[in-house]
Coordinates of C-alpha atoms and ligand atoms in Angstrom, one line a residue:
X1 CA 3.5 7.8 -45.2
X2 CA 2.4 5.9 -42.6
X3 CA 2.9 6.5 -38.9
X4 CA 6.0 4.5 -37.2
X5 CA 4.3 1.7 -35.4
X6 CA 3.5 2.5 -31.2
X7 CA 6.3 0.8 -29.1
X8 CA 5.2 -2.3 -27.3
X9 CA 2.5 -3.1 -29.8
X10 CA 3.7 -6.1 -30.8
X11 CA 3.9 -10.1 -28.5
X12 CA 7.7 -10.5 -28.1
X13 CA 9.3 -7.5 -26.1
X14 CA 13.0 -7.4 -26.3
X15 CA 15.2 -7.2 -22.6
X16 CA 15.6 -3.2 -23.9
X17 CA 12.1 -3.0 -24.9
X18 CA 10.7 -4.2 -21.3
X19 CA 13.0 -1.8 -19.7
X20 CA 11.3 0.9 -21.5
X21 CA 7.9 -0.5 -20.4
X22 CA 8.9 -1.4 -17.2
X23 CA 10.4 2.4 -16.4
X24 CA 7.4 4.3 -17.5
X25 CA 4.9 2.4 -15.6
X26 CA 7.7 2.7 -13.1
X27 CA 7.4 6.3 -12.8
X28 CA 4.0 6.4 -12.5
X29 CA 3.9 3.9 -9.5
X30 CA 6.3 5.7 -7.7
X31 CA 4.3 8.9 -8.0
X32 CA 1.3 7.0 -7.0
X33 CA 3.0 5.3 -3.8
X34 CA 4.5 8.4 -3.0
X35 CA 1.2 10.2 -2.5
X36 CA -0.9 7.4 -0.7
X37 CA -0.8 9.4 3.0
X38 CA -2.0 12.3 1.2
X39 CA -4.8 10.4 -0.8
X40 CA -8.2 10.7 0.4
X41 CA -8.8 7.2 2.3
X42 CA -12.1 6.7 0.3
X43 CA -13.8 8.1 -2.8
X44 CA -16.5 6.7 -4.8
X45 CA -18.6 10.0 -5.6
X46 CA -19.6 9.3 -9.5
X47 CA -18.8 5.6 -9.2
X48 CA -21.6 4.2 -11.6
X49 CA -21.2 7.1 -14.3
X50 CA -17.2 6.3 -14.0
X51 CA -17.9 2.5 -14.3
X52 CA -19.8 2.7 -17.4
X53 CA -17.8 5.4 -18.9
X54 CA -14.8 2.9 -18.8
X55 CA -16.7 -0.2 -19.8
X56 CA -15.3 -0.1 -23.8
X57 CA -15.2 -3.3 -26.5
X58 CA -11.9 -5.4 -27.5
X59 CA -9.9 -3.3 -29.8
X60 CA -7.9 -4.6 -32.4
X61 CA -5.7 -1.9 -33.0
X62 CA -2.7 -0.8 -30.3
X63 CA -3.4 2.1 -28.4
X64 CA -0.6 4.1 -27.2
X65 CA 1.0 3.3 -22.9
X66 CA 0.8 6.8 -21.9
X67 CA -2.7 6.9 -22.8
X68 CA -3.8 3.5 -21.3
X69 CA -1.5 4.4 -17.9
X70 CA -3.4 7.5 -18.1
X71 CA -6.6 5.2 -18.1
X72 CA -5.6 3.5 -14.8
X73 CA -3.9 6.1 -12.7
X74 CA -6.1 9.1 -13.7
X75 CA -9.4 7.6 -14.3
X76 CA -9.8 3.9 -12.6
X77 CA -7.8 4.1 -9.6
X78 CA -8.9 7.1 -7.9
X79 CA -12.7 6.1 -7.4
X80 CA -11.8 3.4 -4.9
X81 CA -11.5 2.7 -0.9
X82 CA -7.7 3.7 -0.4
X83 CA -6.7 0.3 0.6
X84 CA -3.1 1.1 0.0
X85 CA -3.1 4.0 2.1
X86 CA -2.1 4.6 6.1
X87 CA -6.0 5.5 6.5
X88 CA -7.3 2.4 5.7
X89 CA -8.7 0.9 9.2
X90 CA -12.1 -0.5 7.8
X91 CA -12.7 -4.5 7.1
X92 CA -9.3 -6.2 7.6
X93 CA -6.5 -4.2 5.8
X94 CA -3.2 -5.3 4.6
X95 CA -1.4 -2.5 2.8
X96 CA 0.6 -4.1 0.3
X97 CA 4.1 -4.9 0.6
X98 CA 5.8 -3.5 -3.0
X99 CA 8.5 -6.1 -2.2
X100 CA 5.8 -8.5 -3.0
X101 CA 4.5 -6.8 -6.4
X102 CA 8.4 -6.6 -7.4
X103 CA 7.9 -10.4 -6.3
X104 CA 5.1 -11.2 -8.7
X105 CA 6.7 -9.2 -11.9
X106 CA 9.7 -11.6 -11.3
X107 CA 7.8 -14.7 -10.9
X108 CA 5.5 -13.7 -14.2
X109 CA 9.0 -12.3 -16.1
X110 CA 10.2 -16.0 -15.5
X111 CA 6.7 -18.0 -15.9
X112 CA 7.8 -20.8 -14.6
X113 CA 5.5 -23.7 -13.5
X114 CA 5.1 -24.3 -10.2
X115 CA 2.1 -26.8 -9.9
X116 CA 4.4 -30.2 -10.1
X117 CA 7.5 -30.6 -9.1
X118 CA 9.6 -31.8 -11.8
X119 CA 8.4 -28.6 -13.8
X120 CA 10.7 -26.3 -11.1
X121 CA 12.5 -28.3 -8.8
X122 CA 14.3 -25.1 -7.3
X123 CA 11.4 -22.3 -7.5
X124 CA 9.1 -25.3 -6.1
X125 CA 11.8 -25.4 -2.9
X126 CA 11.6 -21.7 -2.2
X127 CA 7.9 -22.4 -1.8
X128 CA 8.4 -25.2 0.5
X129 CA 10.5 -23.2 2.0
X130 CA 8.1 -20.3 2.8
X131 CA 5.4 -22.8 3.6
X132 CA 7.9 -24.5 6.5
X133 CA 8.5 -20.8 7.6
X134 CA 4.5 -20.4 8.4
X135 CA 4.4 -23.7 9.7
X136 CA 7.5 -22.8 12.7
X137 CA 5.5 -19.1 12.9
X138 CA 2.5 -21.2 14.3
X139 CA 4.4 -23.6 16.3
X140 CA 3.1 -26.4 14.2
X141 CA 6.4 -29.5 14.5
X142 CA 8.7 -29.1 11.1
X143 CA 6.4 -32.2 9.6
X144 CA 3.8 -29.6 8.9
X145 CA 3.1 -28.2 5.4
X146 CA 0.2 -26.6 3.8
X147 CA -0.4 -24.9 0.6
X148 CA -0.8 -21.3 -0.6
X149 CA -4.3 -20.1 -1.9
X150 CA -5.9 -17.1 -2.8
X151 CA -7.1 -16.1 0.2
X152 CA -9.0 -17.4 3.5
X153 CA -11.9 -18.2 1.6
X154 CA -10.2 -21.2 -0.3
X155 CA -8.0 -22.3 2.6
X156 CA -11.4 -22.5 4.8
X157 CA -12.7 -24.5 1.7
X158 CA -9.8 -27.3 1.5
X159 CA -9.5 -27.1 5.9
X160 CA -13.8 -28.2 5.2
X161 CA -13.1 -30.6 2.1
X162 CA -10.0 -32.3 4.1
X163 CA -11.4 -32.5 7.4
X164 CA -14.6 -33.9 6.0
X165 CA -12.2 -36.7 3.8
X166 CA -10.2 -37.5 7.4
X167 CA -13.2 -38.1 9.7
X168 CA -16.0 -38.8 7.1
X169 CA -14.4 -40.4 4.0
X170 CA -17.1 -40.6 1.2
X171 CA -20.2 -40.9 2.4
X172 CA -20.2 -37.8 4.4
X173 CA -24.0 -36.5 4.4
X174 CA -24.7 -36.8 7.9
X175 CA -21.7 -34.9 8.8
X176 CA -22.0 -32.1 11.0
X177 CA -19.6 -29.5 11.7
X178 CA -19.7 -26.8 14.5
X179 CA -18.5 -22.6 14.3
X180 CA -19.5 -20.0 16.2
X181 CA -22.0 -16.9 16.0
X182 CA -19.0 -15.0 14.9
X183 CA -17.0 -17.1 12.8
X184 CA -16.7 -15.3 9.2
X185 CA -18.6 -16.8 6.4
X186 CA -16.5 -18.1 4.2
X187 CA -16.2 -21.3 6.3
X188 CA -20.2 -21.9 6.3
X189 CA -19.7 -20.9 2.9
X190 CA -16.8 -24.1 2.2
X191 CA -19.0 -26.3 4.1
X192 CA -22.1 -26.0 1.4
X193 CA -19.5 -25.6 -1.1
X194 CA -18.2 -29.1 0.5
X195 CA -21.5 -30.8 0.0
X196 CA -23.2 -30.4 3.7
X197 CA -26.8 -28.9 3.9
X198 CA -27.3 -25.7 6.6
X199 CA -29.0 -28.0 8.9
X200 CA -25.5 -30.0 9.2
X201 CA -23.7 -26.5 10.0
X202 CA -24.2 -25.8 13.7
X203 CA -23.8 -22.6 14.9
X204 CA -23.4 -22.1 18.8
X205 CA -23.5 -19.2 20.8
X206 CA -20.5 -16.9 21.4
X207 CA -20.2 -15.5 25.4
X208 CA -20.0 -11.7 26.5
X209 CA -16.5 -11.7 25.0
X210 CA -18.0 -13.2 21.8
X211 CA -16.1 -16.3 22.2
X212 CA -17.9 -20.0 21.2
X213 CA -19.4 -20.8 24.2
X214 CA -18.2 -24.6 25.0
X215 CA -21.0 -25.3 27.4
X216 CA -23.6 -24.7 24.3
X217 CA -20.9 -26.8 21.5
X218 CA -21.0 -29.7 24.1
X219 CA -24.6 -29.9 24.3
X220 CA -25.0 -29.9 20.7
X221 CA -22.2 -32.4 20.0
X222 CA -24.0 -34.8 22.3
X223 CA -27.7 -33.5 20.9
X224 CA -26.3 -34.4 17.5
X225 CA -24.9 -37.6 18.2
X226 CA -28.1 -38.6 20.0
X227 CA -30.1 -37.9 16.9
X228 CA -27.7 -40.3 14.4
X229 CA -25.2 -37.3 12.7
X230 CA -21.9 -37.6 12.9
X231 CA -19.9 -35.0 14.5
X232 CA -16.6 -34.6 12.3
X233 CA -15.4 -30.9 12.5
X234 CA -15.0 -28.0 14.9
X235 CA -14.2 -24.3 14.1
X236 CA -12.8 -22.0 15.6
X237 CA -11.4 -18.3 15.1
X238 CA -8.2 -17.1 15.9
X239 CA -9.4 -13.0 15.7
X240 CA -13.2 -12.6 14.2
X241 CA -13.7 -10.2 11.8
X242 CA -16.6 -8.7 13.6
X243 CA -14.4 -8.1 17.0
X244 CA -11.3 -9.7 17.1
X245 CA -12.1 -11.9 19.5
X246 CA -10.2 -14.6 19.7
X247 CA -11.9 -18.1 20.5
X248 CA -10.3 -20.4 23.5
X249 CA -8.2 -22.5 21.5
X250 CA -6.8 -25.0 24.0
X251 CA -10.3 -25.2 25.7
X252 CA -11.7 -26.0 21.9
X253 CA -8.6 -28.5 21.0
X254 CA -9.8 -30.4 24.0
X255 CA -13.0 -31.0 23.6
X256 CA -12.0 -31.9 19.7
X257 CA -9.7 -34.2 21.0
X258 CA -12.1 -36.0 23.5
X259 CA -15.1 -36.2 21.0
X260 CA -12.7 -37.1 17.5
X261 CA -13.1 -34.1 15.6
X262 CA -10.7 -32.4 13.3
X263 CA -9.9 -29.1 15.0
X264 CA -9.6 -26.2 12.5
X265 CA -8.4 -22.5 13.7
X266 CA -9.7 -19.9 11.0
X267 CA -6.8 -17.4 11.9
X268 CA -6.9 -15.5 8.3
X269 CA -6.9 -11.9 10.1
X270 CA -5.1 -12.4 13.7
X271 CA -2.8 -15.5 12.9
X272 CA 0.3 -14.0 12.2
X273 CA 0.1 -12.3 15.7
X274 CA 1.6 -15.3 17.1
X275 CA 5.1 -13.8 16.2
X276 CA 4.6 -11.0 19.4
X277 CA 4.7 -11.8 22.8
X278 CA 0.7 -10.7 23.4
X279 CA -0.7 -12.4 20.0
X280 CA 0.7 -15.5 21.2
X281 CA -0.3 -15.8 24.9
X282 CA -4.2 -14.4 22.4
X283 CA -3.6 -17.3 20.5
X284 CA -2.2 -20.1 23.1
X285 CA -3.6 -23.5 21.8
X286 CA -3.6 -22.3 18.1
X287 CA -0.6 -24.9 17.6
X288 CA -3.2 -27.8 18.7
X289 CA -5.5 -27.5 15.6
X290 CA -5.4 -30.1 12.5
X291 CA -4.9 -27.4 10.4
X292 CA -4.9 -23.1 10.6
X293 CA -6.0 -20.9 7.8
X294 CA -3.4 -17.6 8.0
X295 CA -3.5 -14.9 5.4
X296 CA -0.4 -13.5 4.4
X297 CA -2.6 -10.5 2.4
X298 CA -3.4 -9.7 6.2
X299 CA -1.3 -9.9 8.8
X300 CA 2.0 -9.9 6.5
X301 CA 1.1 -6.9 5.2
X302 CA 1.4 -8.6 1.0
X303 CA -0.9 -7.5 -1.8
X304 CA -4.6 -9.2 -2.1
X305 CA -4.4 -12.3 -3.3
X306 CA -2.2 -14.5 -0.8
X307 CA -3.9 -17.0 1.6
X308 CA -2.6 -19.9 3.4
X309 CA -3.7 -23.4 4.7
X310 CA -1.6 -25.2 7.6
X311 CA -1.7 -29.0 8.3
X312 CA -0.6 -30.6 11.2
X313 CA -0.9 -34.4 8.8
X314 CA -0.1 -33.2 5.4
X315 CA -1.2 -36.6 4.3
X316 CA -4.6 -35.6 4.9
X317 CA -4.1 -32.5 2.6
X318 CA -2.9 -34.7 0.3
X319 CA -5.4 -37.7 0.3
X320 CA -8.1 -35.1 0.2
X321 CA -7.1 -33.4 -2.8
X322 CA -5.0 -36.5 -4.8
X323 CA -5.8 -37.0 -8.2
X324 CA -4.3 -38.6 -11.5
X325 CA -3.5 -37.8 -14.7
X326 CA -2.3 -40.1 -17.3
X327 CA -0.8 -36.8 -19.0
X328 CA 1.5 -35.7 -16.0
X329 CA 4.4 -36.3 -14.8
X330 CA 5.2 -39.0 -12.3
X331 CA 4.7 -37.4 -9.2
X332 CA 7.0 -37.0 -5.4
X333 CA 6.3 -39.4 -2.9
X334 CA 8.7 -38.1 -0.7
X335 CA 7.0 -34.9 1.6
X336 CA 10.2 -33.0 1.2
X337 CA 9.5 -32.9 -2.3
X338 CA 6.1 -31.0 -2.7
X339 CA 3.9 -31.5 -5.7
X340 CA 1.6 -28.4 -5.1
X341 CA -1.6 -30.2 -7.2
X342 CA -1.7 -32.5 -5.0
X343 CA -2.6 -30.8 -2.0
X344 CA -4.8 -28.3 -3.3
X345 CA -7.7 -27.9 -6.1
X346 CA -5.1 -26.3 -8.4
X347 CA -3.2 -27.5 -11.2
X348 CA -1.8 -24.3 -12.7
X349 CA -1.1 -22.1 -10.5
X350 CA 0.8 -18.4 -10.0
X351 CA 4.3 -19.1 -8.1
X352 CA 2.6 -17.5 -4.9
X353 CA 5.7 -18.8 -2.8
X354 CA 8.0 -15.6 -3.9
X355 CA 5.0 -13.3 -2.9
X356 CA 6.2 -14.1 0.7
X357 CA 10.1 -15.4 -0.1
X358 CA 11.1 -11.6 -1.5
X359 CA 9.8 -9.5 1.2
X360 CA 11.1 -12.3 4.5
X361 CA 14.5 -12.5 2.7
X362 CA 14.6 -8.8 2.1
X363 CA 13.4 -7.6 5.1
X364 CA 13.8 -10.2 7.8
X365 CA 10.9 -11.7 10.7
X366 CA 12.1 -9.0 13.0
X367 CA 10.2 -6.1 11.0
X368 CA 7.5 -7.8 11.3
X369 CA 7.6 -8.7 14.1
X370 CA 8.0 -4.9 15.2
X371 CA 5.0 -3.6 13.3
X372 CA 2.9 -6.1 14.3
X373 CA 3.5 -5.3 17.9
X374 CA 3.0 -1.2 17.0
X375 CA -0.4 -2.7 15.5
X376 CA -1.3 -4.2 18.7
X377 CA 0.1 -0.6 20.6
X378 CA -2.3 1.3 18.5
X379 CA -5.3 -0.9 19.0
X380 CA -5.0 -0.4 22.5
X381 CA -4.2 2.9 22.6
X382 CA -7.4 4.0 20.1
X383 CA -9.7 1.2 23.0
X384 CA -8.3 4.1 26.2
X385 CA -9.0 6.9 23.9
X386 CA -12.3 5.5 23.1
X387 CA -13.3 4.8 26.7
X388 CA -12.8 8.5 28.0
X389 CA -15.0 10.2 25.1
X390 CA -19.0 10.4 26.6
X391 CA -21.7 9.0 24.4
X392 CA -19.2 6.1 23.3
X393 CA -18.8 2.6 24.7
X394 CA -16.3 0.5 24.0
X395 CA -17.8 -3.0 22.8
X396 CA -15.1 -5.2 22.4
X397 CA -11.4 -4.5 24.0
X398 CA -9.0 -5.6 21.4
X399 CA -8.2 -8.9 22.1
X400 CA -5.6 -8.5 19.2
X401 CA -5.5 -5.1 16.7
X402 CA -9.9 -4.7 16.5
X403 CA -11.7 -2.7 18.9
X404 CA -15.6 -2.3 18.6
X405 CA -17.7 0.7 19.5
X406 CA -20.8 1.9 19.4
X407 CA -22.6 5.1 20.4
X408 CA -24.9 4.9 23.5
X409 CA -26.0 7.2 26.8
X410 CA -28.6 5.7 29.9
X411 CA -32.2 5.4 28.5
X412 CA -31.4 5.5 24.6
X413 CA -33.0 2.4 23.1
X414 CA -31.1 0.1 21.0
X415 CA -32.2 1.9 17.5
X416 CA -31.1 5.3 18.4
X417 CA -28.2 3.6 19.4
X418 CA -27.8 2.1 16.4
X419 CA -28.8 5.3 14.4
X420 CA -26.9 7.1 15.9
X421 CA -23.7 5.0 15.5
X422 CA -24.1 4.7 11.9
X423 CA -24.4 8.6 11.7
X424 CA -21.1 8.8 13.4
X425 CA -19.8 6.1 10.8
X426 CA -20.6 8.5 8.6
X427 CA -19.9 11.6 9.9
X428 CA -15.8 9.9 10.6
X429 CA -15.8 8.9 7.0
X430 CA -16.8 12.0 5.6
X431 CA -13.6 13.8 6.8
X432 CA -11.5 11.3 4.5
X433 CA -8.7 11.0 6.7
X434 CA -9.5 8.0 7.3
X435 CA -12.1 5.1 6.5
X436 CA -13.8 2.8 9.1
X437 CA -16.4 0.4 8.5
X438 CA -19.1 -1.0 11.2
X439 CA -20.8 -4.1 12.0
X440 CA -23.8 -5.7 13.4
X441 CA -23.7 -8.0 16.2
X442 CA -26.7 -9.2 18.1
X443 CA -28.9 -6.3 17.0
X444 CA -26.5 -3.7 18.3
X445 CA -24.6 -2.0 15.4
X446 CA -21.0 -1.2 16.2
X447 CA -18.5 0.6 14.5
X448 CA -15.0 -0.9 14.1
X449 CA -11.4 0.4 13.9
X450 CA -9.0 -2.7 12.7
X451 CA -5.2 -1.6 12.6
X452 CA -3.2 -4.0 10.5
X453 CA -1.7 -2.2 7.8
X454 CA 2.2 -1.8 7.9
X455 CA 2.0 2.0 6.9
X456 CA -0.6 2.9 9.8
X457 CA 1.5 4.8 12.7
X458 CA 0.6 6.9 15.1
X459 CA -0.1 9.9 14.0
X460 CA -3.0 8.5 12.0
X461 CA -4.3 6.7 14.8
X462 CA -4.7 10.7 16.4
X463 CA -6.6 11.7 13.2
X464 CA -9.0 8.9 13.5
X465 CA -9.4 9.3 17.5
X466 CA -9.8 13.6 16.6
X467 CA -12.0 12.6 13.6
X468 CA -14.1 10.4 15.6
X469 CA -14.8 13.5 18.8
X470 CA -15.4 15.8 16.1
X471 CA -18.3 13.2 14.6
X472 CA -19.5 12.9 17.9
X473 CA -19.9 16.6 18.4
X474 CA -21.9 16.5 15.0
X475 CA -24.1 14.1 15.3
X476 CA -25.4 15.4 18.8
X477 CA -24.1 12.5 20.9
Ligands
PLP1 C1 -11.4 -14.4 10.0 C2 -11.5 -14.4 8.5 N1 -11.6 -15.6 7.8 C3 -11.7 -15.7 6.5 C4 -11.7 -14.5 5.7 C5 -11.8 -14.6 4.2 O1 -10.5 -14.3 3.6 P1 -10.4 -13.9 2.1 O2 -11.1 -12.6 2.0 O3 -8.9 -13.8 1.9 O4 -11.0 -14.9 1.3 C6 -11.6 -13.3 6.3 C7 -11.6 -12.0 5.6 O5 -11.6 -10.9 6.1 C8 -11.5 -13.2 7.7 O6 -11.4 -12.1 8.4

């Protein structure tokens, strides 16, 4: 006799058959969630034997859920940075709203298609909707729109590809755009992406407080011109990655405006401080920009994989990414009426929109609000710590939720400093409590503590700051 065939092994799940599925990987989450304070906050010992252990080929026989769960909870998961978890304070974290996973097994269950209109008039709204939520969170008048993306990355990428369509139409190769020492990557990255060669990507000096230096982007604007390239696009941050520094927006709208440059505000980490008091006086100008890149997958706290870009003109959005298809429907050419593929590279898409829609409705702005301001609170409070312990110096006060350190005394050159700071990175980490990461800016190597998960409190914060004295005491500070 053969065995009874394995449930779920088969395409089309019934409504009773998904609740089974659906309440055993439910049980496993919750275990899971419920243990992430007590997880280490990093652990990657036997990473490359694990890797290859778990590299296997296509199957074509079912194998059994308990087995596979077992596969990810017991085996893959574990050997990761803790990303999830209250410990988290390296690189930029998020946490990971489970509003906004419960979000994305609704949006899959229903598969609808979210790319054109027509396809979802209604699901398409609640996008809008979200979109014209981030565009009043920014100050941005209710004209605005934007699209969602995967990250900062893209949203730099089509701020680069429309900016350079608005100022430089189609022959754009002596275009030259402007960012900072301290502007992250990805948007030098969108501009080669975006056709423009390194020596068309200027980067100026940042100042003590490792903000662009305006004095330095003026020179080069009118260097540039002199020499025959066309200034067409200025960048600046809204909370570095480095620091947290936070570039002076209304000084840099200013000199956009008088030279005729599209002004865009990379504000993936600190952007969505603009709902406190402090973020916004940080951020005062941010609302001047031709468009903002905000990450929702950072400062609202939602699962990796949730970016946004904000236009002041969504006309340019849309004549920078409009295209035709003889195959699609007719598309909106009213603004209230959104077809997504036209103002981004995507066609198909995943309904991103109820990533954000779930969690707002559920929870409110107010919550956000609230532990975006305890973020801020605990930033500051790690920065006075910090500045009584000897041997440290406090590199960068948090202009938002980052504060930069380093280890130094009178008479240690610059790499003992720097040895010695990344034995303290390392002598932090090793206690697993929680998991910091460091940094190098103009030689000096700092470490970093960025608050911006919604399950970081206090009492966390005094690990790190009792972690970091007893690191100090090891490494002979
Ligand atoms: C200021 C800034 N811009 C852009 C990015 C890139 O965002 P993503 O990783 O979502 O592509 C980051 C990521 O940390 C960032 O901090």
């Amino acid at each position: 006799m053969s065995p009874p065939p394995l449930p779920f092994a088969h395409l089309e799940l019934t409504g009773n058959e998904l609740r089974d599925l659906m309440d055993a990987i439910l049980t496993r989450v919750a275990r899971h969630v419920d243990s992430l304070p007590d997880q280490p906050a990093h652990h990657l010992e036997g990473a490359d034997d694990l890797a290859r252990a778990l590299a296997e080929p296509l199957g074509d026989h079912p194998t059994a859920l308990p087995a596979v769960l077992d596969q990810f909870f017991e085996r893959a998961v574990p050997t990761s940075f803790n990303t999830a978890g209250p410990g988290y304070l390296a690189y930029i974290p998020g946490g990971g709203l489970l509003h906004s996973a419960a979000a994305d097994f609704l949006a899959d269950a229903v598969n609808r298609y979210t790319g054109v209109w027509l396809a979802a008039p209604g699901l398409v709204q609640l996008e809008t909707n979200v979109l014209r939520w981030l565009t009043g969170i920014v100050g941005y008048p209710n004209t605005a729109l934007g699209i969602l993306t995967s990250g900062g990355s893209l949203a730099n990428f089509s701020a680069v590809v429309t900016a350079r369509a608005a100022r430089l139409g189609s022959d754009f190769m002596d275009g030259t755009l402007y960012v900072s020492d301290q502007v992250h990557h990805s948007v030098a990255k969108a501009a080669t992406l975006a056709g423009f060669a390194d020596r068309h990507i200027r980067t100026i000096p940042s100042d003590g407080s490792f903000r662009l230096r305006r004095d330095a982007l003026e020179e080069a604007i009118a260097d540039d011109r002199r020499a025959g390239r066309r200034p067409f696009l200025l960048v600046g941050s809204g909370g570095t990655v480095n620091t947290g520094a936070v570039d002076d927006l209304d000084a840099l709208a200013e000199v956009a405006r008088r030279e005729g440059l599209w002004f865009h505000v990379d504000a993936a980490y600190g952007g969505f401080f603009v709902l406190t008091d402090r973020g916004r006086a940080a951020l005062r100008g941010i609302a001047r920009a031709d468009s903002i890149t905000l990450d929702p997958h950072k400062g609202l706290f939602l699962p990796y994989g949730t970016g946004s870009l904000l236009v002041r003109d969504p006309e340019a959005l849309r004549a920078a990414h409009a295209t035709e298809g003889a195959y699609l429907p007719t598309m909106q050419d009213r603004l209230d009426f959104v077809d997504f593929c036209q103002f981004s590279p995507e066609l198909s898409r995943p309904f991103r929109g109820l990533r954000l829609w779930l969690p707002l409705k559920l929870v409110g702005a107010a919550a956000f609000r609230a532990a975006l301001d305890e973020k801020l609170d605990l930033a500051r409070m790690a920065a006075d710590a910090l500045r009584t312990m000897p041997g440290i110096e406090v590199v960068a006060e948090p202009a938002l939720s980052i504060v930069a350190f380093r280890v130094t005394r009178p008479g240690l050159d610059e790499e003992r400093a720097n040895a010695l700071s990344r034995s303290l990175l390392d002598a932090v980490n090793r206690r697993r409590r929680v998991y910091l990461t460091g940094t190098t800016v103009a030689g000096r190597y700092l470490l970093r503590i960025c608050v911006l998960s919604f399950r970081t409190h206090r009492d966390r914060m005094i690990q790190a700051l009792d972690d970091i004295r007893a690191g100090l005491e090891e490494v002979g500070a």
